Coordinates of C-alpha atoms and ligand atoms in Angstrom, one line a residue:
M1 CA -15.4 -16.8 -13.5
Y2 CA -12.5 -15.2 -12.3
I3 CA -11.2 -12.0 -11.6
L4 CA -7.7 -10.7 -13.1
V5 CA -5.9 -8.8 -10.5
L6 CA -2.9 -6.8 -11.8
N7 CA -0.5 -4.9 -10.0
S8 CA 1.8 -3.7 -13.1
G9 CA 5.7 -1.8 -12.1
S10 CA 8.4 -0.5 -14.3
S11 CA 10.0 -3.7 -14.7
S12 CA 7.7 -6.0 -12.9
V13 CA 4.0 -7.8 -13.7
K14 CA 2.4 -9.1 -10.2
Y15 CA -1.2 -10.8 -10.6
Q16 CA -3.8 -12.9 -8.5
L17 CA -6.0 -15.0 -10.3
V18 CA -9.2 -14.6 -8.0
S19 CA -12.5 -17.0 -8.2
I20 CA -15.7 -14.9 -8.2
K21 CA -17.5 -17.8 -6.7
D22 CA -15.9 -17.6 -3.4
D23 CA -12.8 -15.2 -2.8
S24 CA -10.5 -18.1 -3.4
I25 CA -7.0 -17.7 -5.1
A26 CA -6.6 -19.9 -8.5
T27 CA -3.1 -19.0 -8.9
R28 CA -0.4 -16.1 -8.4
G29 CA 2.4 -14.9 -10.2
C30 CA 4.7 -12.3 -11.2
V31 CA 6.8 -11.1 -13.8
E32 CA 10.5 -9.4 -13.6
K33 CA 13.1 -8.7 -15.4
I34 CA 10.6 -6.7 -18.3
G35 CA 12.8 -5.4 -20.6
S36 CA 16.2 -8.4 -20.2
K37 CA 16.6 -11.2 -22.1
E38 CA 16.1 -13.8 -19.3
A39 CA 12.8 -12.4 -17.9
I40 CA 11.6 -14.2 -15.1
H41 CA 8.1 -16.0 -14.6
T42 CA 7.1 -17.6 -11.3
Y43 CA 3.2 -18.8 -10.7
S44 CA 1.6 -21.4 -9.1
A45 CA 0.0 -24.1 -11.2
G46 CA -2.6 -26.3 -8.9
E47 CA -0.6 -29.5 -8.7
Q48 CA 2.4 -28.7 -9.9
G49 CA 3.4 -26.6 -7.1
K50 CA 5.4 -23.2 -8.2
L51 CA 6.7 -23.4 -11.9
K52 CA 9.5 -20.9 -13.2
E53 CA 10.4 -20.0 -17.0
V54 CA 12.7 -17.7 -18.4
H55 CA 12.0 -16.2 -21.4
P56 CA 13.1 -12.8 -23.6
I57 CA 10.5 -10.0 -22.9
S58 CA 10.9 -6.5 -23.9
N59 CA 8.1 -5.1 -22.7
H60 CA 4.7 -5.2 -20.9
E61 CA 2.2 -6.4 -23.9
E62 CA 4.9 -9.9 -24.2
A63 CA 4.7 -10.3 -20.5
L64 CA 1.3 -10.4 -20.3
S65 CA 1.1 -12.3 -23.6
V66 CA 3.1 -14.6 -21.7
I67 CA 1.3 -15.2 -18.5
F68 CA -2.2 -15.7 -20.8
R69 CA -0.1 -18.5 -22.3
A70 CA 0.3 -20.4 -19.1
L71 CA -3.2 -19.2 -17.5
T72 CA -4.2 -21.8 -20.4
N73 CA -1.3 -24.1 -20.7
P74 CA -2.9 -27.2 -22.4
A75 CA -0.6 -28.8 -19.6
H76 CA -1.3 -27.5 -16.3
P77 CA -4.4 -25.0 -17.2
V78 CA -5.7 -22.8 -14.3
I79 CA -8.6 -21.7 -16.6
S80 CA -9.5 -23.4 -19.6
D81 CA -10.0 -20.0 -21.7
L82 CA -9.7 -16.3 -21.1
K83 CA -12.9 -15.7 -21.9
Q84 CA -13.4 -16.7 -17.9
I85 CA -11.7 -13.7 -17.0
A86 CA -15.2 -11.9 -15.6
A87 CA -13.0 -8.4 -15.5
V88 CA -9.2 -7.5 -14.6
G89 CA -9.1 -5.0 -11.1
H90 CA -5.8 -3.1 -12.0
R91 CA -4.1 -1.2 -8.7
V92 CA -3.1 2.4 -10.0
V93 CA -1.4 4.2 -7.2
H94 CA -2.2 8.1 -8.1
G95 CA -6.2 9.1 -8.9
G96 CA -5.1 12.7 -7.9
A97 CA -8.9 14.3 -6.2
K98 CA -10.4 12.9 -9.0
F99 CA -11.4 9.1 -8.4
T100 CA -12.9 8.5 -4.9
E101 CA -13.3 5.1 -6.0
T102 CA -12.9 2.3 -8.1
V103 CA -14.3 3.1 -11.8
V104 CA -14.8 1.3 -15.0
V105 CA -11.7 1.9 -17.2
T106 CA -13.1 4.2 -20.3
E107 CA -11.2 6.7 -22.4
E108 CA -12.2 9.2 -20.0
V109 CA -10.6 7.8 -17.1
I110 CA -7.8 7.1 -18.6
K111 CA -7.5 10.9 -19.6
D112 CA -7.6 11.6 -16.3
I113 CA -5.3 8.5 -15.1
R114 CA -2.8 10.6 -17.3
E115 CA -3.5 13.9 -15.9
C116 CA -2.0 12.2 -12.9
I117 CA 1.2 11.2 -14.1
E118 CA 2.9 14.4 -13.2
L119 CA 2.1 13.3 -9.6
G120 CA 2.9 9.6 -9.5
P121 CA 5.4 10.0 -12.2
L122 CA 7.0 6.6 -11.2
H123 CA 3.7 5.0 -11.1
N124 CA 0.8 5.9 -13.6
P125 CA 2.5 5.2 -16.5
H126 CA 3.3 1.6 -15.8
N127 CA -0.1 0.6 -14.0
L128 CA -1.5 2.7 -17.6
K129 CA 0.1 -0.2 -19.9
G130 CA -1.1 -2.9 -17.8
I131 CA -4.8 -1.4 -18.4
D132 CA -3.6 -0.4 -22.8
V133 CA -2.4 -4.0 -22.7
C134 CA -5.2 -6.3 -21.1
M135 CA -7.7 -4.3 -22.8
R136 CA -6.4 -5.2 -26.4
L137 CA -5.3 -8.8 -25.4
L138 CA -9.0 -9.2 -23.7
P139 CA -11.3 -6.8 -26.2
G140 CA -14.5 -6.3 -24.1
T141 CA -13.6 -8.0 -20.5
P142 CA -14.5 -4.5 -18.3
Q143 CA -11.3 -3.0 -17.0
L144 CA -11.7 -1.7 -13.2
A145 CA -9.3 1.0 -11.8
V146 CA -8.4 0.6 -8.4
F147 CA -6.9 3.6 -6.3
D148 CA -4.1 4.2 -3.4
T149 CA -5.4 6.7 -3.3
A150 CA -9.1 6.7 -2.9
F151 CA -10.3 5.8 -0.3
H152 CA -7.9 8.8 1.5
Q153 CA -10.0 11.5 -0.5
T154 CA -12.4 11.7 2.4
M155 CA -9.8 14.1 4.3
P156 CA -11.7 17.1 5.2
E157 CA -9.0 20.4 3.8
H158 CA -8.1 21.5 6.6
A159 CA -5.7 18.3 6.4
Y160 CA -5.3 17.6 3.3
L161 CA -3.7 20.8 2.9
Y162 CA 0.0 22.5 3.3
A163 CA -0.4 25.7 4.9
L164 CA 1.8 27.0 1.5
P165 CA 0.3 29.7 0.1
Y166 CA -3.4 28.8 -1.5
V167 CA -2.4 29.2 -4.8
F168 CA 0.4 26.5 -4.6
Y169 CA -2.7 24.2 -4.5
T170 CA -4.8 25.6 -6.7
R171 CA -2.6 25.9 -9.0
H172 CA -0.1 22.9 -9.0
R173 CA -2.6 20.5 -7.0
V174 CA 0.0 20.3 -3.7
R175 CA -1.9 19.0 -1.1
R176 CA -2.0 16.0 0.3
Y177 CA -2.8 12.8 -1.2
G178 CA -2.2 9.4 0.7
F179 CA -1.4 6.4 -0.4
H180 CA -2.1 2.5 0.3
G181 CA -5.8 4.1 0.4
T182 CA -6.6 0.0 -0.7
S183 CA -4.8 -1.3 2.5
H184 CA -6.0 1.0 5.1
R185 CA -9.5 0.5 3.4
Y186 CA -9.4 -3.3 3.8
I187 CA -8.1 -2.8 7.0
T188 CA -11.1 -0.6 8.1
E189 CA -13.8 -3.6 6.4
R190 CA -12.2 -6.2 8.4
T191 CA -12.1 -4.9 11.7
A192 CA -15.7 -4.1 11.3
A193 CA -16.2 -7.2 10.4
V194 CA -14.0 -8.9 13.7
L195 CA -15.4 -6.6 15.9
N196 CA -19.0 -6.7 14.6
K197 CA -19.8 -3.1 13.9
A198 CA -21.3 -1.6 11.4
Q199 CA -18.5 0.7 9.2
K200 CA -20.1 4.3 10.1
N201 CA -20.0 3.8 13.4
L202 CA -16.1 2.6 13.6
N203 CA -13.0 4.7 14.5
I204 CA -9.7 3.3 13.9
V205 CA -6.1 4.1 13.7
S206 CA -5.2 1.6 11.1
C207 CA -1.0 1.3 10.8
H208 CA 0.1 -0.2 8.2
L209 CA 3.6 -1.0 8.6
G210 CA 6.1 -2.2 5.7
N211 CA 9.0 -0.7 4.0
G212 CA 6.7 1.9 3.3
S213 CA 5.0 2.7 6.1
S214 CA 1.9 5.0 6.8
I215 CA -0.9 5.5 9.7
C216 CA -4.4 6.7 8.9
A217 CA -7.0 8.1 11.1
V218 CA -10.6 6.9 9.9
R219 CA -13.9 8.3 11.6
G220 CA -17.2 6.4 11.0
G221 CA -15.2 4.2 8.0
K222 CA -13.6 7.2 6.9
S223 CA -10.3 8.3 6.3
V224 CA -9.8 12.0 7.9
D225 CA -6.0 11.8 8.4
T226 CA -3.3 10.2 6.7
S227 CA 0.5 10.6 7.6
M228 CA 1.9 10.2 3.8
G229 CA 1.6 13.2 1.7
F230 CA 1.6 15.0 -1.4
T231 CA 4.0 12.0 -1.6
P232 CA 4.6 8.6 -0.1
L233 CA 7.7 10.8 1.9
E234 CA 6.3 12.1 4.6
G235 CA 5.3 10.2 7.7
L236 CA 6.5 7.2 9.8
I237 CA 10.7 6.4 9.2
M238 CA 10.3 3.5 6.7
G239 CA 12.9 1.5 5.1
T240 CA 14.6 4.0 3.2
R241 CA 12.4 6.8 3.1
S242 CA 12.8 9.8 5.6
G243 CA 9.0 10.6 6.8
D244 CA 8.7 14.0 8.8
M245 CA 11.8 16.3 8.7
D246 CA 12.3 19.9 8.6
P247 CA 12.8 20.6 4.5
A248 CA 15.1 23.5 5.4
I249 CA 17.5 20.5 5.3
I250 CA 17.3 20.3 2.1
Q251 CA 18.7 23.2 0.8
Y252 CA 21.0 22.8 4.1
I253 CA 22.3 19.8 2.4
M254 CA 22.0 20.8 -1.0
H255 CA 24.6 23.6 -0.5
K256 CA 27.7 21.6 1.9
E257 CA 27.3 18.8 0.0
N258 CA 26.9 20.3 -3.5
Y259 CA 23.9 17.7 -4.2
T260 CA 21.4 18.1 -7.0
I261 CA 18.0 18.0 -6.3
Q262 CA 18.1 14.7 -8.4
E263 CA 20.2 13.3 -5.8
V264 CA 18.5 14.6 -2.4
D265 CA 15.3 12.8 -3.7
S266 CA 17.3 10.0 -3.8
L267 CA 18.7 10.5 -0.9
L268 CA 15.4 10.9 0.8
N269 CA 13.5 8.3 -0.8
K270 CA 16.3 5.4 -1.2
Q271 CA 19.2 6.4 1.4
S272 CA 17.3 7.4 4.5
G273 CA 14.9 5.5 6.9
L274 CA 16.2 2.4 8.6
L275 CA 19.1 2.0 6.0
G276 CA 20.1 5.6 6.4
I277 CA 20.2 5.1 10.2
S278 CA 21.9 1.8 10.5
G279 CA 23.9 2.4 7.6
A280 CA 23.2 -1.1 7.2
T281 CA 20.1 -3.0 5.8
N282 CA 16.4 -1.1 5.8
D283 CA 14.9 -5.2 6.8
L284 CA 13.7 -4.8 10.3
R285 CA 14.5 -8.4 10.5
E286 CA 18.2 -7.6 9.8
L287 CA 18.2 -4.9 11.8
F288 CA 16.9 -7.1 15.1
A289 CA 20.1 -9.3 14.0
L290 CA 22.3 -6.9 14.5
A291 CA 20.8 -4.8 17.3
E292 CA 21.1 -8.6 19.4
K293 CA 24.6 -8.5 18.4
K294 CA 25.3 -4.6 19.9
D295 CA 25.1 -2.8 16.8
Q296 CA 24.1 0.3 17.9
R297 CA 22.8 2.3 15.2
A298 CA 20.6 -0.6 14.0
S299 CA 18.9 -0.2 17.8
L300 CA 19.0 3.6 16.9
A301 CA 17.4 2.5 13.8
I302 CA 14.1 0.7 15.5
Q303 CA 13.7 2.8 18.3
M304 CA 13.6 5.8 16.3
M305 CA 11.4 4.4 13.9
V306 CA 9.0 3.2 16.8
Y307 CA 9.4 6.5 18.6
R308 CA 7.5 8.2 15.3
L309 CA 5.6 5.7 15.3
K310 CA 4.4 6.1 19.1
K311 CA 3.8 10.2 18.0
Y312 CA 1.3 9.7 14.9
I313 CA -0.9 7.1 16.8
A314 CA -0.9 9.0 20.2
S315 CA -1.5 12.2 17.7
Y316 CA -4.5 10.1 15.3
M317 CA -6.5 9.3 18.8
G318 CA -6.6 13.3 19.6
V319 CA -7.3 13.4 15.9
L320 CA -10.2 11.4 17.0
N321 CA -11.2 12.8 20.0
G322 CA -9.8 9.4 22.0
E323 CA -13.2 7.4 20.5
V324 CA -11.0 4.9 19.5
D325 CA -12.7 1.1 18.4
A326 CA -9.4 0.2 17.9
V327 CA -5.5 0.5 17.1
V328 CA -4.8 -2.1 14.2
F329 CA -1.6 -3.3 12.6
T330 CA -0.8 -4.4 9.7
A331 CA 1.9 -5.3 6.6
G332 CA 5.2 -6.9 6.9
I333 CA 6.2 -5.3 10.0
G334 CA 2.7 -5.0 11.9
E335 CA 1.9 -8.3 11.4
N336 CA 5.1 -9.9 12.4
N337 CA 7.1 -8.1 15.0
A338 CA 5.5 -8.1 18.3
Y339 CA 8.4 -5.9 19.4
V340 CA 7.6 -2.8 17.3
R341 CA 3.8 -3.6 18.3
E342 CA 4.6 -3.3 22.0
Q343 CA 6.7 -0.5 21.8
A344 CA 4.4 1.6 19.6
V345 CA 1.5 1.7 22.6
E346 CA 4.0 1.8 25.5
G347 CA 2.9 4.3 28.1
L348 CA -0.5 4.7 25.9
E349 CA -2.7 3.2 29.0
F350 CA -3.8 6.8 29.7
M351 CA -5.5 6.8 26.0
G352 CA -7.4 3.2 27.4
I353 CA -4.4 1.5 24.8
K354 CA -3.5 -1.8 26.9
I355 CA -1.3 -4.3 25.2
D356 CA -1.5 -7.9 26.4
K357 CA 2.4 -8.9 26.2
K358 CA 1.9 -12.7 25.7
K359 CA -1.2 -12.2 23.6
N360 CA 0.9 -9.8 21.3
R361 CA 4.1 -12.1 21.2
A362 CA 1.7 -14.8 20.2
A363 CA -0.3 -13.6 17.9
E364 CA -0.5 -15.9 14.3
G365 CA -2.7 -14.6 11.5
E366 CA -5.8 -12.1 13.0
A367 CA -5.7 -11.9 16.6
D368 CA -6.7 -8.9 19.5
V369 CA -3.9 -8.4 21.5
A370 CA -5.2 -6.1 24.1
T371 CA -5.8 -7.4 27.7
A372 CA -9.0 -7.9 28.5
D373 CA -10.3 -4.3 30.3
S374 CA -8.3 -2.1 27.6
R375 CA -11.2 0.4 26.2
V376 CA -9.5 0.5 22.5
R377 CA -8.5 -2.9 20.8
I378 CA -5.2 -3.9 19.8
L379 CA -6.1 -5.7 16.4
V380 CA -3.1 -7.7 14.5
I381 CA -5.1 -8.5 10.8
P382 CA -2.9 -9.3 8.1
T383 CA -3.1 -6.9 4.7
N384 CA -4.9 -7.9 1.5
E385 CA -5.1 -5.4 -1.3
E386 CA -5.4 -8.0 -3.5
L387 CA -8.5 -9.5 -2.6
L388 CA -10.5 -6.4 -1.5
I389 CA -9.6 -4.9 -5.4
A390 CA -11.3 -8.6 -6.9
K391 CA -13.7 -7.8 -4.7
D392 CA -15.0 -4.2 -6.1
A393 CA -14.5 -5.7 -9.9
A394 CA -16.7 -8.3 -8.6
A395 CA -19.0 -6.7 -7.4
Y396 CA -19.3 -4.6 -10.9
V397 CA -19.3 -7.5 -12.6
R398 CA -22.6 -8.8 -10.9
K399 CA -23.8 -5.2 -10.6
R400 CA -23.5 -5.7 -14.5
R401 CA -25.2 -8.8 -14.8
G402 CA -28.6 -7.5 -12.7
N403 CA -27.6 -9.3 -9.6
Ligands
AMP1 P1 6.3 -5.1 3.6 O1 6.9 -4.1 2.9 O2 4.7 -5.6 3.6 O3 6.5 -6.9 3.1 O4 7.2 -5.5 4.7 C1 8.7 -5.9 4.7 C2 9.0 -5.0 6.4 O5 8.7 -6.3 7.5 C3 10.6 -5.7 6.1 O6 11.6 -4.4 7.2 C4 10.7 -7.1 6.8 O7 11.5 -6.8 7.8 C5 9.3 -7.1 7.5 N1 8.3 -8.4 7.7 C6 8.3 -9.2 7.4 N2 8.6 -10.0 7.8 C7 8.9 -10.3 8.5 C8 8.5 -11.2 10.5 N3 8.4 -12.3 10.0 N4 8.9 -10.5 11.5 C9 9.6 -9.8 11.4 N5 9.5 -8.5 10.4 C10 8.8 -9.0 9.8

């Protein structure tokens, strides 16, 4: 039996089929350009290797029909029957304050996710489409919703509130929600396993550094603070997002450039961060290539990103009263970029964080890159959000079966 893990976006559906027996991936794939006559479905099909099909696909229902046909294609079946899908785990970005854990989808849950659309307008409507279509195409198969925000629901009020008039919280739900929760939770669970420590005794600073980045302070296995806020815009400097800045800049720019609120929104989310500073790219690998050629702005963008990251690591060390088992790096940049890891903790030896530069440069996969005498471990752990979604869904299936 398998779990289908689904991530439904506006014009794409990404999926993985994970075996309940041993967590192995039977196949993974993606339908892109939904809404076009030449939508592309790429997926792995056993010995056939990677396959690519082009179909006219006008909506999510057609996309999932294409996926289901491919999974059971007699020429190279991944599964013989859709009944082998024991449950579907859906990534849902915004669960508001309502969802603190993974839930089985019911009419009530759909209504609650719909109520979070105004908080997550870019993602929730598409996540809901995926749920709706699966409920129709796989009737009777349990659908689980796994929320990006759920892990952060343990944050205390003093960490999640903004110092705005309190009524904006009660009337409009304005507060910190945090994102990347599935990744930070996976990192917490994996770190506990790697350090052989019970999660309830584990304190870490989890750094998810990708095109979108966030950092999370975890005390006793639970999120107590995180850098993304009401939206994913707050916090670290990201590929195209500004992260923290003085909110007064917004009205100043609107006035000076005659910008609309939509233009400012796009400026801060899509044209800022590494891209905005470098004027060249949001991709860190390309920035390093430019910096090697003495591009000053590319170097500056990297320096700014790392400086902000170090500030957050140090401040979360304070949040956790210095009682930290590990600083953990994950996602595209965190897993692959030794320079960023090294610079982010440089000078933090006074906090008990000491990196072994040689080990750091040689790190591949899961690795401990701290010196032997470092009080705080420095870990690199590749994230795996899909696996966590599959595990949540598998746990539900087992519980339902009573084993
Ligand atoms: P993600 O959003 O997790 O896919 O991460 C994307 C970011 O990770 C981009 O800035 C990439 O340049 C960076 N990245 C991915 N792979 C590598 C690598 N092998 N070395 C350095 N940076 C990488």
